[in-house]
Coordinates of N, CA and C in Angstrom, one line a residue:
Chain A
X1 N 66.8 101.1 110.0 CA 67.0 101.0 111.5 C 66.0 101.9 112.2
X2 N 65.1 101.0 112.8 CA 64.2 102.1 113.8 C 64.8 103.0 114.8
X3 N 64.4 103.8 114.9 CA 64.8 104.7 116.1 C 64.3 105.3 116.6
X4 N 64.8 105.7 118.0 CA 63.4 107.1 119.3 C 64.3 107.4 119.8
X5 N 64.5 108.7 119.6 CA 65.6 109.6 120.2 C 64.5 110.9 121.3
X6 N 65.7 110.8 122.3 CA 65.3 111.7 123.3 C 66.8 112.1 123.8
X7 N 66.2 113.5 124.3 CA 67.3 114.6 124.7 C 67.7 113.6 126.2
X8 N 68.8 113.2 126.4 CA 69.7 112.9 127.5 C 69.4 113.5 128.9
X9 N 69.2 114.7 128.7 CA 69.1 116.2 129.9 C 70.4 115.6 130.2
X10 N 70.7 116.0 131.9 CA 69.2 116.3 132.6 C 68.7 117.2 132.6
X11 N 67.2 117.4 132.3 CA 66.1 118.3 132.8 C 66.0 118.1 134.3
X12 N 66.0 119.7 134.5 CA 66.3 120.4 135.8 C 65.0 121.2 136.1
X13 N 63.9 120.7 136.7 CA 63.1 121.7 137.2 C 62.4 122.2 138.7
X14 N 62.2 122.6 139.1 CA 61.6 123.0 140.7 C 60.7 122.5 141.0
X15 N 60.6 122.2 141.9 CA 59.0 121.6 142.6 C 57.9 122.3 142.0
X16 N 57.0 121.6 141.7 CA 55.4 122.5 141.2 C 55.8 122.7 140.3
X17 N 56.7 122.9 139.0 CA 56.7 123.3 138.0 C 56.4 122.2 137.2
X18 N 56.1 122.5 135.8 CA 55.8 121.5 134.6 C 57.1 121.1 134.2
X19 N 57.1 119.7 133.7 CA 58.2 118.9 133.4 C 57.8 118.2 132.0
X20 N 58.5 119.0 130.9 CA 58.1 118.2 129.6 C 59.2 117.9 129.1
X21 N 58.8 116.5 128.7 CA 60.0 115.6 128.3 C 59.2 114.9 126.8
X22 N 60.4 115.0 125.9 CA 60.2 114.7 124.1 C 61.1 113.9 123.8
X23 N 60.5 113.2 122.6 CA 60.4 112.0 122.3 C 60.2 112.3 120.6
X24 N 61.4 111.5 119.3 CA 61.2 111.8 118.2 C 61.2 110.2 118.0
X25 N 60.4 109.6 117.0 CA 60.5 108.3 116.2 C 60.4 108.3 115.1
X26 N 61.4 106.9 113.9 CA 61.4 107.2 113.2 C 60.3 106.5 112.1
X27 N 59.9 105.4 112.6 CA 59.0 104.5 111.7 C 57.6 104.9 111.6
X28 N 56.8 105.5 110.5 CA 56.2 106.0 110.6 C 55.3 104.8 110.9
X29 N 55.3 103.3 110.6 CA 54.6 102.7 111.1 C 53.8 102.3 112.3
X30 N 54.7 103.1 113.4 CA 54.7 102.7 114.6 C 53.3 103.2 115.3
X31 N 52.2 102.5 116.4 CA 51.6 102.5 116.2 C 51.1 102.4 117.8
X32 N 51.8 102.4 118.7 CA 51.6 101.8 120.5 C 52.9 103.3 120.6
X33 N 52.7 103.7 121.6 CA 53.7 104.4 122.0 C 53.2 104.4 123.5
X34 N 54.7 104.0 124.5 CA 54.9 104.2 125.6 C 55.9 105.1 126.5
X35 N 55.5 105.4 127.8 CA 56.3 105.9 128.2 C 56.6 105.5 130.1
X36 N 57.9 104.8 130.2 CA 58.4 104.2 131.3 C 59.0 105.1 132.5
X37 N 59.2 105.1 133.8 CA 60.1 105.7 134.6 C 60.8 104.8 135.0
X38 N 61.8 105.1 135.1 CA 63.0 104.2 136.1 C 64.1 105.1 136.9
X39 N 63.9 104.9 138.2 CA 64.6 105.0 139.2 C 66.4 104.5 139.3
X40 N 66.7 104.7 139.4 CA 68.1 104.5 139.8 C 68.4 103.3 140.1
X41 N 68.6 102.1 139.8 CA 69.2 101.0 140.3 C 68.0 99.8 140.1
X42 N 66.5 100.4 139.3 CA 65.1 99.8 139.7 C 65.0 99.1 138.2
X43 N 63.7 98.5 137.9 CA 63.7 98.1 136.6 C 62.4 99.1 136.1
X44 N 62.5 99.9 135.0 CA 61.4 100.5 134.2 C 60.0 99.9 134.6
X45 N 58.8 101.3 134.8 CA 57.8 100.9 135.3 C 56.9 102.1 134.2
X46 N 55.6 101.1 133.7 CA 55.1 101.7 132.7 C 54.2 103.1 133.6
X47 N 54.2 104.4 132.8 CA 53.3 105.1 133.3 C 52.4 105.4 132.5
X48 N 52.0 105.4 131.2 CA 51.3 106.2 130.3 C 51.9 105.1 129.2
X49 N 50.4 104.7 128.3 CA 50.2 104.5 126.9 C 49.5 105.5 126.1
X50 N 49.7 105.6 125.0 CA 48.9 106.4 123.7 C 49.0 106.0 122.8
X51 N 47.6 105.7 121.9 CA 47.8 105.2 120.4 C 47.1 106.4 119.6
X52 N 46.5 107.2 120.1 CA 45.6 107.9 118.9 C 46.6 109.1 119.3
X53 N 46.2 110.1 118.5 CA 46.6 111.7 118.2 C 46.1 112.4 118.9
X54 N 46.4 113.5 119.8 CA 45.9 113.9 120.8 C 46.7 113.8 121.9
X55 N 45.6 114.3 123.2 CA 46.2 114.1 124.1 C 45.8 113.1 125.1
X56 N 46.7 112.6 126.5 CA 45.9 111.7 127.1 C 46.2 111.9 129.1
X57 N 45.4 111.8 129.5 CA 45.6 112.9 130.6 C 45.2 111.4 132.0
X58 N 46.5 111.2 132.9 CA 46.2 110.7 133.9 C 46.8 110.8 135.0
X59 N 46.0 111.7 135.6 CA 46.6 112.4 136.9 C 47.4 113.9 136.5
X60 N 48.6 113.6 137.3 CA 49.7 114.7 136.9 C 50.2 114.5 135.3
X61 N 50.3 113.5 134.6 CA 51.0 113.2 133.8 C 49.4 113.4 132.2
X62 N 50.2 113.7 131.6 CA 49.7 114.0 130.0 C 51.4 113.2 129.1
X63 N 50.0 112.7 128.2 CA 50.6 112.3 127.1 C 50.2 113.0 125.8
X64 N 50.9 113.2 125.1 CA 50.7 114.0 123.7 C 51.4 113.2 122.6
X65 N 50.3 112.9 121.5 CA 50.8 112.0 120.4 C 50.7 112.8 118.8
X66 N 51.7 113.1 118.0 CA 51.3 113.4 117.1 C 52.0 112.8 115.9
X67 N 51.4 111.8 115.0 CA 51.9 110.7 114.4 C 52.2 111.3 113.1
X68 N 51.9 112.7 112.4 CA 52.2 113.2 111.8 C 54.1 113.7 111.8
X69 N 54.0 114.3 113.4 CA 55.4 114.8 113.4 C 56.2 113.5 114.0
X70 N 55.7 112.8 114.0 CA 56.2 111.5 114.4 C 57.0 111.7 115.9
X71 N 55.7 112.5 116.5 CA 56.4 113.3 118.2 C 55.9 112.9 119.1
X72 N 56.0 112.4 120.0 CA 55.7 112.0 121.6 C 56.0 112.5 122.6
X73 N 55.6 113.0 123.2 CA 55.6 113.6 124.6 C 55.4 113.6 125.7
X74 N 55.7 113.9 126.8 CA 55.0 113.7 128.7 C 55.4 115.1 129.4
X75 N 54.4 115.3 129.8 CA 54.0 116.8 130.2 C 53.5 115.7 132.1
X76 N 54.5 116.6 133.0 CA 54.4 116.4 134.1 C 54.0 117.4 135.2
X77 N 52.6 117.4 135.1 CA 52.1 118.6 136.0 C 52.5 118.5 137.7
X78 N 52.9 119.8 138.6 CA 53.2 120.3 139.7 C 54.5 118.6 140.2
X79 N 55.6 119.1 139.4 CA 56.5 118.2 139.5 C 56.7 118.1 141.0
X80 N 57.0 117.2 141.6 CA 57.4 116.5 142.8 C 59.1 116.0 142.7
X81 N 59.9 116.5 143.9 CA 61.1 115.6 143.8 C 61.2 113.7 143.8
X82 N 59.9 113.5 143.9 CA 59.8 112.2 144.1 C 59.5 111.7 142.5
X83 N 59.3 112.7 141.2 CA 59.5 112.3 140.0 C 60.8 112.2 139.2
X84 N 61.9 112.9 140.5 CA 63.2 113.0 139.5 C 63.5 111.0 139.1
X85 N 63.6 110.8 138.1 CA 64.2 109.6 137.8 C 64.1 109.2 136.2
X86 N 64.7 108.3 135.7 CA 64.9 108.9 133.8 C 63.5 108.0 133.6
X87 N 62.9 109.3 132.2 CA 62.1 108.6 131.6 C 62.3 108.1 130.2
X88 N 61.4 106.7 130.3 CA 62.4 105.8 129.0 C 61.0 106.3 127.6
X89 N 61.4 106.5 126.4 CA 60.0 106.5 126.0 C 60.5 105.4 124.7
X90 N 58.8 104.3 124.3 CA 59.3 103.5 123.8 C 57.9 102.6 122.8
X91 N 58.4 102.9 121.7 CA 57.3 102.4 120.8 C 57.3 101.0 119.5
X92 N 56.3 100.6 119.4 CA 56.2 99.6 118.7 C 55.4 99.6 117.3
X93 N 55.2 98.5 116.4 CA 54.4 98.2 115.5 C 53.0 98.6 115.5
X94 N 52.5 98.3 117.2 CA 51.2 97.6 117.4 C 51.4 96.4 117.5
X95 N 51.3 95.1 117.1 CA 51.5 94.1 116.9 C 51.9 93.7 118.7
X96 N 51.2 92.6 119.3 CA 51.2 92.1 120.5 C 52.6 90.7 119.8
X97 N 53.2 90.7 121.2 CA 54.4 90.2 121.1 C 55.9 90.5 120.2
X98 N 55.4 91.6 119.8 CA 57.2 92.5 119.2 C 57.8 93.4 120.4
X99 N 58.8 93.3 119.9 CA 59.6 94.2 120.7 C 59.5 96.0 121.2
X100 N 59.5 96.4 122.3 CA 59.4 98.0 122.1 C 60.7 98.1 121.7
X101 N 60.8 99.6 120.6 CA 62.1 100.2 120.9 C 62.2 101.4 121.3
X102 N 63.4 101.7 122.5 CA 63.4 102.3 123.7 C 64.3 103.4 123.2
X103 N 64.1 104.4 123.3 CA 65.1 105.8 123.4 C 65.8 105.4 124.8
X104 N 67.0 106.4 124.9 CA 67.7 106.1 125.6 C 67.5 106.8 127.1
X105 N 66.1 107.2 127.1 CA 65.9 108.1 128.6 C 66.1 109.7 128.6
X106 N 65.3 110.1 129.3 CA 65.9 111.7 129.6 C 65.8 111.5 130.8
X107 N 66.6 112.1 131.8 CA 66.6 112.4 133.3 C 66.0 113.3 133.6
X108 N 65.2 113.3 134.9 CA 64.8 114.7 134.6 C 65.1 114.7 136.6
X109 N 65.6 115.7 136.9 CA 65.2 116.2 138.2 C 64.8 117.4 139.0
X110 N 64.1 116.5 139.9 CA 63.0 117.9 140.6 C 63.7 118.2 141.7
X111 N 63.6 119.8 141.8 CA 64.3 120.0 143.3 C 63.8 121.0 144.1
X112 N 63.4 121.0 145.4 CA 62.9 121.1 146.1 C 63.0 122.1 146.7
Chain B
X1 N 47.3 94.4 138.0 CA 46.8 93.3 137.4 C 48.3 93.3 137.1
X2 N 48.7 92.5 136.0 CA 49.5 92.4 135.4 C 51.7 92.9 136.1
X3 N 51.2 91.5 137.1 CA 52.4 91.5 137.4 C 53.8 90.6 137.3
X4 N 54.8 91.4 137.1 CA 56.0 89.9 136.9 C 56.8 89.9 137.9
X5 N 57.4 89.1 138.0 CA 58.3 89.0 138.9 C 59.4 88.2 138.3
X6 N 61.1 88.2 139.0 CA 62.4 87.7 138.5 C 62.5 87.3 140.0
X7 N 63.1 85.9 139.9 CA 64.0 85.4 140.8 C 65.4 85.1 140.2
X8 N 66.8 85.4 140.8 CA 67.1 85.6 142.2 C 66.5 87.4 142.0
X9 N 67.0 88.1 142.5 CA 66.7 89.6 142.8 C 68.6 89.9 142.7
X10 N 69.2 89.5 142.9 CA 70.6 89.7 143.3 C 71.5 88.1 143.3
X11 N 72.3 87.9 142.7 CA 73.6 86.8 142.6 C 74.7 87.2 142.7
X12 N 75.7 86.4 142.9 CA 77.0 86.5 143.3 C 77.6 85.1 142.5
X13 N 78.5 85.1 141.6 CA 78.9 83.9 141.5 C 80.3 83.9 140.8
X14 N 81.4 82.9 141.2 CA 82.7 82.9 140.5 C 82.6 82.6 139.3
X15 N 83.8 83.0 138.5 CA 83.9 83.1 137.0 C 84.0 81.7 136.5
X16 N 82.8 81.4 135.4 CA 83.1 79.8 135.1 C 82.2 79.4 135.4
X17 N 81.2 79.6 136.1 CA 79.8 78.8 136.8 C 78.7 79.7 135.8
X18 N 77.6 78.6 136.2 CA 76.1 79.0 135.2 C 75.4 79.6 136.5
X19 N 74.4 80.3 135.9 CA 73.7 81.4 136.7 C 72.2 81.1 135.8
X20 N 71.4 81.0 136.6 CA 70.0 80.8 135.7 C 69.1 81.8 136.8
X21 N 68.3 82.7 135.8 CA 67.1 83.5 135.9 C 66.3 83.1 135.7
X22 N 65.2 83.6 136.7 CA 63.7 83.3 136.4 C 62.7 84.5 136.2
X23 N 62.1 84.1 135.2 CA 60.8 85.1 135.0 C 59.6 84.8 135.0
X24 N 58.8 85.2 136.1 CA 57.2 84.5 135.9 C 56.5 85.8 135.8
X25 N 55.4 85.6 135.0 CA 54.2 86.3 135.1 C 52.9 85.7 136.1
X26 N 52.6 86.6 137.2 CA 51.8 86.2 137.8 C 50.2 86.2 137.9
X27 N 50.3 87.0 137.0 CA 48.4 87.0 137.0 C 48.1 87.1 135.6
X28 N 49.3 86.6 134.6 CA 48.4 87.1 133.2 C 49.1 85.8 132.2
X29 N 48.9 85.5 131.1 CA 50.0 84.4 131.0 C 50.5 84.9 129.2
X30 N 51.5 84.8 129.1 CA 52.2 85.7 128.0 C 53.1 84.6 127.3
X31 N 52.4 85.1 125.9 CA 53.0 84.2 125.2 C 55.1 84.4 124.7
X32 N 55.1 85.4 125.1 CA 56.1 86.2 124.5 C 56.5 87.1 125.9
X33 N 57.9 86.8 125.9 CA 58.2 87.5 127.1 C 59.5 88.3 126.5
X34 N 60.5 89.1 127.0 CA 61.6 89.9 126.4 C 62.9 89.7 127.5
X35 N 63.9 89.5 126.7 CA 65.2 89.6 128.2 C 65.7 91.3 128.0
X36 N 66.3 91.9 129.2 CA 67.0 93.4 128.8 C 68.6 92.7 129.2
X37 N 68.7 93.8 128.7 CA 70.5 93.8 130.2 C 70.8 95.3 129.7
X38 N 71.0 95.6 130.9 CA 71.4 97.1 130.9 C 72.8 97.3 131.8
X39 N 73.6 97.6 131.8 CA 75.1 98.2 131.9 C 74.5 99.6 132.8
X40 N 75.7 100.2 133.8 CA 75.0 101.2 134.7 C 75.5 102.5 133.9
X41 N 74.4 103.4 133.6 CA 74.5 104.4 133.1 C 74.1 104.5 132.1
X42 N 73.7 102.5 131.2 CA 73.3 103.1 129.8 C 71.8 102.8 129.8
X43 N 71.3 102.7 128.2 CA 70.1 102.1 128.1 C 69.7 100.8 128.2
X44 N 68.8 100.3 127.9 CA 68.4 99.4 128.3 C 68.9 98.5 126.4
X45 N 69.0 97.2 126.8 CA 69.7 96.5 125.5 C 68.6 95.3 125.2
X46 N 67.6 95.0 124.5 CA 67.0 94.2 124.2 C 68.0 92.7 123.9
X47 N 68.1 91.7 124.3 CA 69.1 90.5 124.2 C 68.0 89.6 123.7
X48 N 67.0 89.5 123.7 CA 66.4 88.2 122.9 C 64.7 88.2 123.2
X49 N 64.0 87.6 122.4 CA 62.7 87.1 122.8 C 62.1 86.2 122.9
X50 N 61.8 85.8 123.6 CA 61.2 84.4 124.2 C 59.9 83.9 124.0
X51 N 59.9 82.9 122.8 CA 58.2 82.8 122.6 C 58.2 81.5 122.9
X52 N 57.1 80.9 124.2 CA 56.8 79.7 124.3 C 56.3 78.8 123.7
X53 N 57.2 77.9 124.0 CA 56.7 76.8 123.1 C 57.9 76.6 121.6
X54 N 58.5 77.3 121.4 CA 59.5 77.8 120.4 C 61.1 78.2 120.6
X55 N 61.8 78.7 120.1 CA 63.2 78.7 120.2 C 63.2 80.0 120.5
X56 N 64.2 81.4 121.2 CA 64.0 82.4 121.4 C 64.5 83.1 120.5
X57 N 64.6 84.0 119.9 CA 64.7 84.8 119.0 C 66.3 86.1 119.5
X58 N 67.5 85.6 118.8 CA 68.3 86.7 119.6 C 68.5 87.9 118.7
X59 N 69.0 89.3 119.3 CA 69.6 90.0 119.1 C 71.1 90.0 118.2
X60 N 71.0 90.4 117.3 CA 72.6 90.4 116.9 C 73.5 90.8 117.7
X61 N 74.7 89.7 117.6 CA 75.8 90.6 118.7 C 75.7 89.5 120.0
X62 N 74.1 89.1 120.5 CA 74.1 88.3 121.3 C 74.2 86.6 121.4
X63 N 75.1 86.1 122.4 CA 75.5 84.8 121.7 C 74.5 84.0 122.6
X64 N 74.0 83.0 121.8 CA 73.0 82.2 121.8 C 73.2 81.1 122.7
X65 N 74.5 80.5 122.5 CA 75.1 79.6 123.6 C 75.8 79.5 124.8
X66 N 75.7 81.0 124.9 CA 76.1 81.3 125.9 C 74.9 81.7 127.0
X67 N 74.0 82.4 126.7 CA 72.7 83.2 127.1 C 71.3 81.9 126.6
X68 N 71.2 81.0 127.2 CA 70.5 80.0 126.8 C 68.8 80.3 127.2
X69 N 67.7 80.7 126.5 CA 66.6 81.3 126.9 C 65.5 79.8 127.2
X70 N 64.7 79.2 127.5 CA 63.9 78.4 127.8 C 62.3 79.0 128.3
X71 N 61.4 78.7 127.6 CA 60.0 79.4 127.6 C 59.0 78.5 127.9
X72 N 58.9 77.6 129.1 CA 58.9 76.3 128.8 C 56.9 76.2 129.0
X73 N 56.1 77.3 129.7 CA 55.1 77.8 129.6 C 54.8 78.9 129.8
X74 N 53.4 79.3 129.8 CA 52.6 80.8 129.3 C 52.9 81.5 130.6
X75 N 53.6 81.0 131.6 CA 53.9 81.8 132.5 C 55.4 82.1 133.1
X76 N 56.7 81.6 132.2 CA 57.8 81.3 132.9 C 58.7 81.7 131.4
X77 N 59.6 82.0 131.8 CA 60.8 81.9 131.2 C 62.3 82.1 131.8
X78 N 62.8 81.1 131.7 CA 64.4 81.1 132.2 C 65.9 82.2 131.1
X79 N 66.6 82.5 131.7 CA 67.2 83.0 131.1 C 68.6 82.3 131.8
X80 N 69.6 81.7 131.3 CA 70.8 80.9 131.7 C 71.8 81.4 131.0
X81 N 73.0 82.0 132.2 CA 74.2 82.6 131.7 C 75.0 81.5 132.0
X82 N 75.4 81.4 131.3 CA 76.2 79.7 130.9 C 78.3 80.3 130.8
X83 N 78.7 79.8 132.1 CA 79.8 79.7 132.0 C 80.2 81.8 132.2
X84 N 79.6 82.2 133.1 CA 79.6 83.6 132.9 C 81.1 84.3 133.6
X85 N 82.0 85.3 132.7 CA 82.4 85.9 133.6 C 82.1 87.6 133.7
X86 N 83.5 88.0 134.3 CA 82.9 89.4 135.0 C 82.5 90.3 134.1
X87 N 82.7 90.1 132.8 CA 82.4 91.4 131.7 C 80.7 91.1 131.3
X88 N 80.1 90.0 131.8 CA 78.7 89.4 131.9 C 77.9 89.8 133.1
X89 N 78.6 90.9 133.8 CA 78.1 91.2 135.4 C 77.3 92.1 134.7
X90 N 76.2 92.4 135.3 CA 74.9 93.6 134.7 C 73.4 93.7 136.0
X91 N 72.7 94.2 134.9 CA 71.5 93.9 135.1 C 70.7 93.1 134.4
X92 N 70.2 92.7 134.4 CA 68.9 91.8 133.8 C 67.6 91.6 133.8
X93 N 67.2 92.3 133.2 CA 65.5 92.7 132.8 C 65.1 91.9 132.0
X94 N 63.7 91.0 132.5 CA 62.8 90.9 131.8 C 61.4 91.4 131.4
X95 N 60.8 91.5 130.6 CA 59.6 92.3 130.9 C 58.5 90.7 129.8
X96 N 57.1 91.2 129.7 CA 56.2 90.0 129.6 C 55.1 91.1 128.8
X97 N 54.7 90.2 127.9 CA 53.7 91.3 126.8 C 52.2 89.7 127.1
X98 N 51.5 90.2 127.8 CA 50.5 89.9 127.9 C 49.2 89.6 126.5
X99 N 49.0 87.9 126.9 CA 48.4 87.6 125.1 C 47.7 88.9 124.7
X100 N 47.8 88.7 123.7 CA 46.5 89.8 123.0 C 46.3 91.2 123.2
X101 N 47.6 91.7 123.9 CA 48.1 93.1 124.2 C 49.4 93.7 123.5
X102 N 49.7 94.6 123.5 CA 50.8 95.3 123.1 C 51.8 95.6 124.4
X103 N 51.4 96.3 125.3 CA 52.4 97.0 126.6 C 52.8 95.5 127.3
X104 N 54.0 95.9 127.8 CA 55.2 95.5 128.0 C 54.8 95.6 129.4
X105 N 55.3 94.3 130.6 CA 55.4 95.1 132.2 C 56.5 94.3 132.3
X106 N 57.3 95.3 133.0 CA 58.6 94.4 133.4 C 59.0 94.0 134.8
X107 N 59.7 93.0 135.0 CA 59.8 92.6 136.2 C 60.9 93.4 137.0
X108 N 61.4 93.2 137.9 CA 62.0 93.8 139.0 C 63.6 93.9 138.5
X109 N 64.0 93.1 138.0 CA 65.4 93.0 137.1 C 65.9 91.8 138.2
X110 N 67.3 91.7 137.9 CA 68.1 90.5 138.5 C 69.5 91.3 138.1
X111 N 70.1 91.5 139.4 CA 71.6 92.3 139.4 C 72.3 90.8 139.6
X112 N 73.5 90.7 138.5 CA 74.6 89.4 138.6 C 76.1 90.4 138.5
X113 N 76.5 89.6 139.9 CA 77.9 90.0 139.7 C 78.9 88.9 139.8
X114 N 79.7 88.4 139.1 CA 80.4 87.8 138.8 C 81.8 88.3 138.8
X115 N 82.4 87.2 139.6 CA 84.3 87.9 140.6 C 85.1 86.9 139.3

């Protein structure tokens, strides 16, 4: 059974601060890793892909992949209350047309 | 680039009637689309995959004759709740894997509530 586990929170942090949210998977196969936000009531909206090891930097947001620890992460620089909303993280095969599988979100909110 | 969209956006319908969804991809055409349904407060529930041209692929647990998927081209897929009642009221997400890509965009959802 695949799996991507993420801490529930909520993560609680202040405005301008850094907001890192983790992400464990189990298939070492896994090969696309994503990471979604969703709003309250909204449908998930992608913000960040990463396939290689490293990091990946766009805008405020960084992505960190390390397929060794089989760890994913999102590092949200000078957090805004306009980012509080759960982030879904969610990875695949690689393979175009399979399914992602989705951890169950962490919340995170910013407060002002 | 790469946008979807769901019609209705929101339903209402009495217990015992069919309710059909729509999912189109508008600028990209995808061979392979995904249904969600998500319950308020949980995760999101993969219910089936939709490969056009082909039969959809369900989820265990999810009944097939009830939830009738139709992929009828590279741009559309229906999702039909057939005879739905209130324990069938949700959300409903589709999202669309663009040919020859991996990432996922999902459309707007479709809230059904059923009295």
């Amino acid at each position: 059974q695949k799996e991507v586990e993420q801490n529930s929170g909520p993560l609680s942090v202040p405005e301008g601060a850094i907001a890192s949210l983790n992400c464990t998977y189990s298939d070492r196969v896994s090969q696309s890793f994503f990471w979604y936000r969703q709003y309250s009531g909204k449908s998930p909206e992608l913000i960040m892909s990463i396939y290689s090891n490293g990091d990946k930097e766009d805008g405020r947001f960084t992505a960190q992949l390390n397929k060794a620890s089989q760890y994913v992460s999102l590092l949200i620089r000078d957090s805004q209350p306009s980012d509080s909303a759960t982030y879904l993280c969610a990875v695949n095969d690689g393979q175009a047309g399979t399914a992602l599988i989705f951890g169950k979100g962490t919340t995170l909110s910013v407060s002002s | 680039g790469a946008v979807v969209s769901q019609h209705p956006s929101r339903v209402i319908c009495k217990s015992g009637t069919s309710v059909k969804i729509e999912c189109r991809s508008l600028d990209f055409q995808a061979t392979t689309m995904f249904w969600y349904r998500q319950f308020p407060k949980q995760s999101l529930m993969l219910m089936a995959t939709s490969n056009e041209g082909s039969k959809a692929t369900y989820e265990q647990g999810v009944e097939k004759d009830k939830f009738l998927i139709n992929h009828a081209s590279l741009t559309l897929s229906t999702l039909t709740v057939t005879s739905a009642h209130p324990e069938d009221s949700s959300f409903y997400i589709c999202s669309a894997d663009p040919t020859g890509r991996e990432t996922q965009y999902f459309g707007p959802g479709t809230r059904l509530l059923v009295l």
